[in-house]
Amino acid sequence: MSRNFPLAGLLRVRAMAEDTAAAELASARREERVARDRATRTAEMLGSSRPPGEADIAAWQAAVAARVALSSLLSEDLAAVDRAEQQVGRRQSEWTAARVRTRAVDRLRERHEEGERVQEEHAEQVALDEVAARSAAPTTPGEDA
């Protein structure tokens, strides 16, 4: 007859916290990937924009304004990538801490289960020894075995 692990509720709560932290980390990584893709597209657009060949001053000014706008947008996108990377770092730390807390209780559960197994094996061995002792005991004539 084994006892239930007394900290099973705590282990479930810690496992749920770890799952939540893992989901938040995955979300932060997705956001980082989106920010990085957006910055890459903006950089490609900036790199592919060319000043007009022979054009009037208005076309030239429009091309310069477009490049300035793309450059500004790229700066914003790169800042968003930095923020997303920092968020991933924070979420990674939170997940790691949650994993450590869960693993600590999980190790206690493993020790508890091992102790229960040892106790059950000991009780079984005692019962087997008792049966063996009874069958090996000499019976006297007149005694029912």
PDB file of C-alpha atoms in Angstrom:
ATOM      1  CA  MET A   1       0.000   0.000   0.000  1.00  0.00           C
ATOM      2  CA  SER A   2       1.821   3.085  -1.176  1.00  0.00           C
ATOM      3  CA  ARG A   3       1.143   6.598  -0.004  1.00  0.00           C
ATOM      4  CA  ASN A   4       0.467   9.396  -2.424  1.00  0.00           C
ATOM      5  CA  PHE A   5       3.196  11.960  -2.888  1.00  0.00           C
ATOM      6  CA  PRO A   6       2.325  14.718  -0.395  1.00  0.00           C
ATOM      7  CA  LEU A   7       3.571  17.505  -2.693  1.00  0.00           C
ATOM      8  CA  ALA A   8       1.682  16.319  -5.783  1.00  0.00           C
ATOM      9  CA  GLY A   9      -0.461  19.468  -5.827  1.00  0.00           C
ATOM     10  CA  LEU A  10       2.599  21.697  -5.666  1.00  0.00           C
ATOM     11  CA  LEU A  11       4.221  19.693  -8.454  1.00  0.00           C
ATOM     12  CA  ARG A  12       1.148  20.194 -10.662  1.00  0.00           C
ATOM     13  CA  VAL A  13       1.137  23.946  -9.962  1.00  0.00           C
ATOM     14  CA  ARG A  14       4.849  24.210 -10.727  1.00  0.00           C
ATOM     15  CA  ALA A  15       4.425  22.190 -13.926  1.00  0.00           C
ATOM     16  CA  MET A  16       1.607  24.504 -15.030  1.00  0.00           C
ATOM     17  CA  ALA A  17       3.802  27.542 -14.289  1.00  0.00           C
ATOM     18  CA  GLU A  18       6.584  25.966 -16.340  1.00  0.00           C
ATOM     19  CA  ASP A  19       4.182  25.307 -19.223  1.00  0.00           C
ATOM     20  CA  THR A  20       2.997  28.922 -19.085  1.00  0.00           C
ATOM     21  CA  ALA A  21       6.583  30.184 -19.092  1.00  0.00           C
ATOM     22  CA  ALA A  22       7.394  27.921 -22.056  1.00  0.00           C
ATOM     23  CA  ALA A  23       4.389  29.251 -23.982  1.00  0.00           C
ATOM     24  CA  GLU A  24       5.415  32.842 -23.247  1.00  0.00           C
ATOM     25  CA  LEU A  25       8.953  32.061 -24.405  1.00  0.00           C
ATOM     26  CA  ALA A  26       7.621  30.589 -27.652  1.00  0.00           C
ATOM     27  CA  SER A  27       5.475  33.685 -28.181  1.00  0.00           C
ATOM     28  CA  ALA A  28       8.446  35.986 -27.549  1.00  0.00           C
ATOM     29  CA  ARG A  29      10.534  34.009 -30.042  1.00  0.00           C
ATOM     30  CA  ARG A  30       7.767  34.320 -32.646  1.00  0.00           C
ATOM     31  CA  GLU A  31       7.599  38.074 -32.066  1.00  0.00           C
ATOM     32  CA  GLU A  32      11.379  38.287 -32.400  1.00  0.00           C
ATOM     33  CA  ARG A  33      11.257  36.374 -35.686  1.00  0.00           C
ATOM     34  CA  VAL A  34       8.516  38.689 -37.006  1.00  0.00           C
ATOM     35  CA  ALA A  35      10.507  41.790 -35.993  1.00  0.00           C
ATOM     36  CA  ARG A  36      13.661  40.385 -37.579  1.00  0.00           C
ATOM     37  CA  ASP A  37      11.811  39.560 -40.821  1.00  0.00           C
ATOM     38  CA  ARG A  38      10.307  43.054 -40.934  1.00  0.00           C
ATOM     39  CA  ALA A  39      13.747  44.633 -40.427  1.00  0.00           C
ATOM     40  CA  THR A  40      15.192  42.419 -43.166  1.00  0.00           C
ATOM     41  CA  ARG A  41      12.461  43.428 -45.622  1.00  0.00           C
ATOM     42  CA  THR A  42      12.955  47.115 -44.792  1.00  0.00           C
ATOM     43  CA  ALA A  43      16.722  46.792 -45.264  1.00  0.00           C
ATOM     44  CA  GLU A  44      16.160  45.097 -48.630  1.00  0.00           C
ATOM     45  CA  MET A  45      13.777  47.861 -49.723  1.00  0.00           C
ATOM     46  CA  LEU A  46      16.300  50.495 -48.643  1.00  0.00           C
ATOM     47  CA  GLY A  47      19.072  48.670 -50.483  1.00  0.00           C
ATOM     48  CA  SER A  48      17.045  48.354 -53.652  1.00  0.00           C
ATOM     49  CA  SER A  49      15.871  51.963 -53.766  1.00  0.00           C
ATOM     50  CA  ARG A  50      17.824  53.929 -56.350  1.00  0.00           C
ATOM     51  CA  PRO A  51      17.813  57.607 -57.122  1.00  0.00           C
ATOM     52  CA  PRO A  52      16.119  58.462 -60.399  1.00  0.00           C
ATOM     53  CA  GLY A  53      18.401  58.672 -63.401  1.00  0.00           C
ATOM     54  CA  GLU A  54      17.538  61.809 -65.257  1.00  0.00           C
ATOM     55  CA  ALA A  55      14.593  63.356 -63.532  1.00  0.00           C
ATOM     56  CA  ASP A  56      13.376  66.713 -62.477  1.00  0.00           C
ATOM     57  CA  ILE A  57      14.074  68.108 -59.027  1.00  0.00           C
ATOM     58  CA  ALA A  58      10.681  66.975 -57.640  1.00  0.00           C
ATOM     59  CA  ALA A  59      11.363  63.326 -58.540  1.00  0.00           C
ATOM     60  CA  TRP A  60      14.829  63.602 -57.056  1.00  0.00           C
ATOM     61  CA  GLN A  61      13.467  65.078 -53.811  1.00  0.00           C
ATOM     62  CA  ALA A  62      10.781  62.372 -53.644  1.00  0.00           C
ATOM     63  CA  ALA A  63      13.425  59.651 -54.027  1.00  0.00           C
ATOM     64  CA  VAL A  64      15.581  61.198 -51.297  1.00  0.00           C
ATOM     65  CA  ALA A  65      12.541  61.528 -49.009  1.00  0.00           C
ATOM     66  CA  ALA A  66      11.663  57.873 -49.633  1.00  0.00           C
ATOM     67  CA  ARG A  67      15.195  56.784 -48.721  1.00  0.00           C
ATOM     68  CA  VAL A  68      15.135  58.908 -45.561  1.00  0.00           C
ATOM     69  CA  ALA A  69      11.771  57.402 -44.613  1.00  0.00           C
ATOM     70  CA  LEU A  70      13.050  53.865 -45.245  1.00  0.00           C
ATOM     71  CA  SER A  71      16.184  54.622 -43.241  1.00  0.00           C
ATOM     72  CA  SER A  72      14.069  55.876 -40.349  1.00  0.00           C
ATOM     73  CA  LEU A  73      11.792  52.844 -40.613  1.00  0.00           C
ATOM     74  CA  LEU A  74      14.832  50.560 -40.583  1.00  0.00           C
ATOM     75  CA  SER A  75      16.078  52.234 -37.395  1.00  0.00           C
ATOM     76  CA  GLU A  76      12.688  51.638 -35.780  1.00  0.00           C
ATOM     77  CA  ASP A  77      12.635  48.031 -36.976  1.00  0.00           C
ATOM     78  CA  LEU A  78      16.126  47.396 -35.592  1.00  0.00           C
ATOM     79  CA  ALA A  79      15.072  48.900 -32.257  1.00  0.00           C
ATOM     80  CA  ALA A  80      12.059  46.559 -32.284  1.00  0.00           C
ATOM     81  CA  VAL A  81      14.401  43.619 -32.913  1.00  0.00           C
ATOM     82  CA  ASP A  82      16.534  44.676 -29.929  1.00  0.00           C
ATOM     83  CA  ARG A  83      13.451  44.919 -27.700  1.00  0.00           C
ATOM     84  CA  ALA A  84      12.245  41.521 -28.927  1.00  0.00           C
ATOM     85  CA  GLU A  85      15.661  39.966 -28.207  1.00  0.00           C
ATOM     86  CA  GLN A  86      15.587  41.396 -24.686  1.00  0.00           C
ATOM     87  CA  GLN A  87      12.085  40.017 -24.199  1.00  0.00           C
ATOM     88  CA  VAL A  88      13.259  36.587 -25.349  1.00  0.00           C
ATOM     89  CA  GLY A  89      16.119  36.790 -22.842  1.00  0.00           C
ATOM     90  CA  ARG A  90      13.717  37.645 -20.021  1.00  0.00           C
ATOM     91  CA  ARG A  91      11.293  34.894 -21.014  1.00  0.00           C
ATOM     92  CA  GLN A  92      14.165  32.399 -21.281  1.00  0.00           C
ATOM     93  CA  SER A  93      15.258  33.295 -17.746  1.00  0.00           C
ATOM     94  CA  GLU A  94      11.692  32.952 -16.463  1.00  0.00           C
ATOM     95  CA  TRP A  95      11.287  29.562 -18.113  1.00  0.00           C
ATOM     96  CA  THR A  96      14.638  28.366 -16.755  1.00  0.00           C
ATOM     97  CA  ALA A  97      13.686  29.441 -13.232  1.00  0.00           C
ATOM     98  CA  ALA A  98      10.291  27.729 -13.549  1.00  0.00           C
ATOM     99  CA  ARG A  99      11.980  24.572 -14.830  1.00  0.00           C
ATOM    100  CA  VAL A 100      14.414  24.558 -11.902  1.00  0.00           C
ATOM    101  CA  ARG A 101      11.534  24.936  -9.412  1.00  0.00           C
ATOM    102  CA  THR A 102       9.570  22.143 -11.089  1.00  0.00           C
ATOM    103  CA  ARG A 103      12.571  19.854 -11.250  1.00  0.00           C
ATOM    104  CA  ALA A 104      13.311  20.352  -7.537  1.00  0.00           C
ATOM    105  CA  VAL A 105       9.847  19.087  -6.562  1.00  0.00           C
ATOM    106  CA  ASP A 106      10.056  16.378  -9.217  1.00  0.00           C
ATOM    107  CA  ARG A 107      13.272  15.075  -7.640  1.00  0.00           C
ATOM    108  CA  LEU A 108      11.466  14.944  -4.284  1.00  0.00           C
ATOM    109  CA  ARG A 109       8.689  12.935  -5.970  1.00  0.00           C
ATOM    110  CA  GLU A 110      11.246  10.530  -7.422  1.00  0.00           C
ATOM    111  CA  ARG A 111      12.827  10.071  -3.985  1.00  0.00           C
ATOM    112  CA  HIS A 112       9.394   9.516  -2.463  1.00  0.00           C
ATOM    113  CA  GLU A 113       8.555   6.867  -5.079  1.00  0.00           C
ATOM    114  CA  GLU A 114      11.905   5.164  -4.514  1.00  0.00           C
ATOM    115  CA  GLY A 115      11.300   5.117  -0.753  1.00  0.00           C
ATOM    116  CA  GLU A 116       7.822   3.671  -1.293  1.00  0.00           C
ATOM    117  CA  ARG A 117       9.248   1.005  -3.596  1.00  0.00           C
ATOM    118  CA  VAL A 118      11.903   0.071  -1.037  1.00  0.00           C
ATOM    119  CA  GLN A 119       9.279  -0.175   1.716  1.00  0.00           C
ATOM    120  CA  GLU A 120       7.033  -2.361  -0.454  1.00  0.00           C
ATOM    121  CA  GLU A 121       9.938  -4.641  -1.365  1.00  0.00           C
ATOM    122  CA  HIS A 122      10.922  -4.878   2.306  1.00  0.00           C
ATOM    123  CA  ALA A 123       7.349  -5.772   3.335  1.00  0.00           C
ATOM    124  CA  GLU A 124       7.212  -8.380   0.573  1.00  0.00           C
ATOM    125  CA  GLN A 125      10.532  -9.850   1.684  1.00  0.00           C
ATOM    126  CA  VAL A 126       9.362 -10.016   5.313  1.00  0.00           C
ATOM    127  CA  ALA A 127       6.211 -11.850   4.190  1.00  0.00           C
ATOM    128  CA  LEU A 128       8.251 -14.274   2.068  1.00  0.00           C
ATOM    129  CA  ASP A 129      10.658 -14.901   4.960  1.00  0.00           C
ATOM    130  CA  GLU A 130       7.733 -15.579   7.278  1.00  0.00           C
ATOM    131  CA  VAL A 131       6.201 -18.064   4.827  1.00  0.00           C
ATOM    132  CA  ALA A 132       9.565 -19.739   4.364  1.00  0.00           C
ATOM    133  CA  ALA A 133      10.105 -19.935   8.133  1.00  0.00           C
ATOM    134  CA  ARG A 134       6.697 -21.531   8.659  1.00  0.00           C
ATOM    135  CA  SER A 135       7.216 -24.146   5.991  1.00  0.00           C
ATOM    136  CA  ALA A 136      10.721 -24.926   7.228  1.00  0.00           C
ATOM    137  CA  ALA A 137       9.664 -25.221  10.878  1.00  0.00           C
ATOM    138  CA  PRO A 138       9.572 -28.810  12.056  1.00  0.00           C
ATOM    139  CA  THR A 139       6.099 -30.069  12.720  1.00  0.00           C
ATOM    140  CA  THR A 140       5.428 -32.259  15.707  1.00  0.00           C
ATOM    141  CA  PRO A 141       3.265 -35.354  15.252  1.00  0.00           C
ATOM    142  CA  GLY A 142      -0.223 -34.374  16.439  1.00  0.00           C
ATOM    143  CA  GLU A 143       0.061 -30.784  15.193  1.00  0.00           C
ATOM    144  CA  ASP A 144      -1.767 -29.758  12.063  1.00  0.00           C
ATOM    145  CA  ALA A 145       0.480 -27.945   9.738  1.00  0.00           C
TER     146      ALA A 145
END
